[in-house]
Coordinates of C-alpha atoms in Angstrom, one line a residue:
M1 CA 13.5 14.8 -35.9
Q2 CA 15.3 13.4 -33.4
Q3 CA 12.0 11.4 -32.5
I4 CA 12.7 9.9 -36.4
N5 CA 16.0 8.7 -35.8
L6 CA 15.5 7.5 -32.5
I7 CA 12.6 5.0 -34.7
N8 CA 15.2 3.9 -36.8
M9 CA 17.2 2.9 -34.9
I10 CA 14.7 0.7 -32.8
S11 CA 13.3 -0.7 -36.4
N12 CA 16.8 -1.5 -37.4
A13 CA 18.2 -2.7 -34.1
G14 CA 18.8 -6.6 -33.8
L15 CA 15.7 -9.1 -33.3
M16 CA 17.3 -9.6 -29.4
V17 CA 17.6 -5.4 -28.5
Q18 CA 14.3 -5.4 -30.3
F19 CA 12.9 -8.1 -27.5
V20 CA 14.7 -6.1 -24.7
L21 CA 13.1 -2.9 -25.2
L22 CA 9.6 -4.7 -25.5
M23 CA 10.3 -6.7 -21.8
L24 CA 11.2 -3.1 -20.7
L25 CA 8.3 -1.3 -22.6
F26 CA 5.8 -3.6 -20.7
F27 CA 7.7 -3.5 -17.1
S28 CA 7.2 0.5 -18.4
I29 CA 3.2 0.5 -19.1
T30 CA 2.9 -2.1 -16.1
S31 CA 4.8 0.5 -13.6
W32 CA 3.4 3.5 -14.5
A33 CA -0.3 1.6 -14.6
I34 CA 1.1 0.7 -10.6
I35 CA 2.4 4.4 -9.9
L36 CA -0.9 5.0 -10.8
I37 CA -3.3 3.4 -9.3
K38 CA -1.4 3.0 -5.6
Y39 CA -1.3 7.2 -6.1
R40 CA -4.7 7.7 -5.9
Y41 CA -5.6 4.8 -3.4
I42 CA -3.2 6.7 -1.1
K43 CA -4.2 9.7 -1.7
R44 CA -7.9 8.4 -0.7
A45 CA -6.5 7.0 2.3
Y46 CA -5.0 9.7 3.6
Q47 CA -8.2 12.2 2.8
E48 CA -10.3 10.1 4.6
S49 CA -8.8 8.5 7.1
A50 CA -7.7 12.9 8.2
V51 CA -11.3 13.0 7.6
F52 CA -12.7 9.8 10.1
T53 CA -10.3 10.7 12.8
E54 CA -11.4 14.6 13.2
L55 CA -15.1 12.6 12.8
F56 CA -14.3 10.6 15.4
W57 CA -12.6 12.5 18.4
K58 CA -15.7 15.0 17.8
S59 CA -18.6 12.4 17.7
K60 CA -20.7 11.8 21.0
D61 CA -20.5 8.0 21.1
L62 CA -19.3 4.9 19.1
S63 CA -22.3 4.3 17.8
N64 CA -22.4 7.5 15.5
A65 CA -18.4 6.9 14.8
Y66 CA -19.6 3.3 13.5
R67 CA -22.4 5.1 10.7
Q68 CA -20.0 7.6 9.7
A69 CA -16.9 4.9 8.9
K70 CA -19.6 3.5 6.8
E71 CA -19.0 6.5 4.2
L72 CA -15.8 6.5 4.5
Q73 CA -15.0 3.4 2.2
G74 CA -11.6 4.3 1.2
S75 CA -10.1 5.0 5.1
P76 CA -8.2 2.0 6.3
I77 CA -8.9 4.1 9.3
A78 CA -12.3 3.3 9.8
R79 CA -12.4 0.3 8.5
I80 CA -10.1 -1.0 11.5
F81 CA -12.9 1.0 13.6
R82 CA -15.6 -1.0 11.8
I83 CA -13.5 -4.0 12.8
G84 CA -13.4 -3.3 16.6
Y85 CA -16.8 -1.9 17.1
V86 CA -18.2 -5.0 15.7
E87 CA -16.1 -7.2 17.9
L88 CA -17.5 -4.8 20.7
K89 CA -21.1 -5.0 19.5
K90 CA -20.5 -8.6 20.1
I91 CA -18.7 -8.5 23.9
S92 CA -22.1 -6.3 25.1
Q93 CA -24.5 -8.6 23.6
S94 CA -23.0 -12.0 24.9
G95 CA -25.8 -12.6 27.3
M96 CA -24.1 -11.5 30.0
S97 CA -26.8 -9.5 33.3
E98 CA -25.7 -5.8 33.6
G99 CA -28.5 -4.6 35.6
S100 CA -27.7 -7.0 38.1
D101 CA -27.0 -6.5 41.7
N102 CA -25.4 -9.6 42.5
S103 CA -21.6 -9.0 43.2
Q104 CA -20.8 -12.3 41.7
E105 CA -22.2 -12.3 38.3
R106 CA -21.7 -8.1 38.3
S107 CA -17.4 -9.7 38.8
T108 CA -18.3 -12.6 36.0
A109 CA -19.7 -10.2 33.8
L110 CA -16.7 -7.2 34.2
G111 CA -14.1 -10.7 33.7
A112 CA -16.2 -11.6 30.8
R113 CA -15.6 -7.7 29.2
F114 CA -11.8 -8.1 29.8
A115 CA -11.5 -11.0 28.0
G116 CA -13.3 -9.8 25.0
M117 CA -10.8 -7.1 25.4
D118 CA -8.4 -9.9 23.4
N119 CA -10.8 -10.8 21.0
I120 CA -11.1 -7.1 20.3
K121 CA -7.4 -7.0 20.5
L122 CA -6.9 -9.7 18.0
A123 CA -9.4 -8.5 15.5
L124 CA -7.8 -4.8 15.6
R125 CA -4.0 -6.5 14.8
R126 CA -5.3 -9.3 12.2
A127 CA -7.6 -6.0 10.4
I128 CA -4.0 -3.8 10.5
N129 CA -2.0 -6.5 8.9
T130 CA -4.9 -6.9 6.2
E131 CA -4.7 -3.3 5.8
T132 CA -1.1 -2.9 5.2
T133 CA -0.8 -5.6 2.8
R134 CA -3.5 -4.1 1.2
M135 CA -1.8 -0.6 0.8
T136 CA 1.5 -2.4 -0.5
Q137 CA 0.4 -4.7 -2.5
M138 CA 1.7 -4.5 -6.2
V139 CA 4.6 -1.4 -5.2
P140 CA 7.2 -5.1 -4.5
F141 CA 7.3 -5.3 -8.4
L142 CA 8.3 -1.2 -8.5
A143 CA 11.2 -2.3 -7.1
T144 CA 11.3 -5.5 -9.1
T145 CA 11.3 -2.9 -12.0
G146 CA 14.1 -0.8 -10.6
N147 CA 16.7 -3.5 -10.2
T148 CA 15.9 -5.1 -12.7
T149 CA 15.6 -3.0 -15.8
P150 CA 18.8 -1.7 -16.2
F151 CA 20.5 -5.2 -16.4
I152 CA 18.1 -6.0 -19.2
G153 CA 18.9 -3.2 -21.1
L154 CA 22.1 -3.2 -20.4
F155 CA 21.6 -6.9 -21.2
G156 CA 20.1 -5.4 -24.8
T157 CA 23.6 -3.3 -24.8
V158 CA 25.8 -6.2 -24.4
W159 CA 24.2 -8.4 -27.0
G160 CA 23.8 -5.7 -29.9
I161 CA 27.5 -4.5 -29.9
M162 CA 28.7 -8.0 -30.3
N163 CA 26.8 -7.8 -33.3
S164 CA 28.0 -5.0 -34.1
F165 CA 31.8 -6.2 -33.9
H166 CA 30.6 -9.5 -35.3
G167 CA 29.6 -7.1 -38.9
I168 CA 33.0 -5.3 -38.3
G169 CA 34.8 -8.1 -38.4
M170 CA 32.5 -9.9 -41.5
R171 CA 33.0 -6.9 -43.9
G172 CA 37.2 -6.2 -42.2
S173 CA 35.9 -2.8 -42.3
A174 CA 36.8 -1.2 -38.2
S175 CA 35.7 3.1 -39.4
L176 CA 33.5 5.2 -37.5
A177 CA 30.8 5.3 -39.8
V178 CA 30.4 1.1 -39.9
V179 CA 30.7 1.2 -36.2
A180 CA 28.6 4.0 -34.9
P181 CA 25.4 2.9 -36.4
G182 CA 25.5 -0.2 -34.4
I183 CA 26.7 0.9 -31.7
S184 CA 24.1 3.9 -30.9
E185 CA 21.3 1.3 -31.8
A186 CA 22.7 -1.2 -28.8
L187 CA 22.8 2.2 -26.3
V188 CA 19.3 3.0 -27.0
A189 CA 18.0 0.0 -24.5
T190 CA 20.2 0.8 -22.0
A191 CA 18.8 4.1 -21.9
A192 CA 15.5 2.8 -22.4
G193 CA 16.1 0.7 -19.0
L194 CA 17.3 3.8 -17.4
A195 CA 13.9 5.6 -18.1
V196 CA 12.2 2.5 -16.4
A197 CA 13.6 2.1 -13.2
I198 CA 14.3 5.9 -12.2
P199 CA 10.4 6.8 -12.1
A200 CA 10.0 3.1 -10.4
V201 CA 12.6 3.2 -8.2
I202 CA 11.4 7.3 -7.1
A203 CA 7.5 5.7 -6.4
F204 CA 9.0 3.1 -4.6
N205 CA 10.7 5.1 -2.0
Y206 CA 8.1 7.4 -2.3
F207 CA 4.6 5.1 -1.4
M208 CA 7.3 2.9 0.9
Q209 CA 7.2 6.5 3.4
K210 CA 3.3 7.1 2.7
I211 CA 2.9 4.1 3.5
K212 CA 4.4 3.5 6.9
I213 CA 3.0 6.4 8.1
L214 CA -0.4 5.2 7.3
E215 CA 0.5 2.6 9.0
S216 CA 1.7 4.0 12.1
E217 CA -1.3 5.9 12.1
L218 CA -3.6 2.5 12.5
N219 CA -1.5 1.2 15.3
S220 CA -1.6 4.9 16.9
F221 CA -5.4 4.5 16.6
S222 CA -6.0 0.9 17.5
A223 CA -3.9 1.8 21.0
D224 CA -6.2 4.9 21.5
F225 CA -9.8 3.0 20.5
L226 CA -9.0 0.1 22.8
N227 CA -8.0 3.1 25.8
I228 CA -11.7 4.3 25.4
I229 CA -13.3 1.1 25.6
E230 CA -11.0 -0.1 28.5
R231 CA -12.0 2.8 30.2
D232 CA -15.4 3.3 29.7
I233 CA -15.9 -0.8 31.2
L234 CA -14.3 0.7 34.1
L235 CA -16.1 3.7 34.2
M236 CA -19.6 1.4 33.7
E237 CA -18.3 -0.3 36.3
R238 CA -18.1 2.1 39.0
G239 CA -21.0 3.3 37.9
R240 CA -22.6 0.3 39.3
R241 CA -21.5 0.0 43.0

């Protein structure tokens, strides 16, 4: 019976209140669609990143880790590793002679490898920025929804109450039976605005917390990956002496 009364109140409301409720319905549908999409995306990112990180540290060489990374398309850590690995292969295939006994050539090759580290760092930094942008995509709409929908609902309520008091003035009667229906219809807009805003704000805070954790893990993995590359370059050079 309460549901039927709510439907009646919406159908009997003024055009402006109905327009406000229609706007709130749009915000609600869009927000819930974003919540479902981002929840699945972040959940997959967490799961596959955990799998790849474990595989990466267990791998004997980077090429094996690269093959495994290609299978984990939902992991942002695996994606930045693939980009860094491709840049590393470009350095190793730059044409420098690795078997030369000439100390000057060895020094030049070593310098070129360390210069190539700057390219790897730049590529990883760009990849992290790209992944952060991808993770935060559409999330700001939830913040917009949480900030604006209560005021949209309040506007509908104020407009409905204005119409109610205008009707009271036209009828010349201020009895509860005359005032209550119009005010109750107007208050539906405020309730609807809060119902849309509350889940959006909760979801926004949840996603931003998860995104910050993932971003921190991306930066940590990038630093570890660069340390491994620098260590291998130094060990390679020491082995030739």
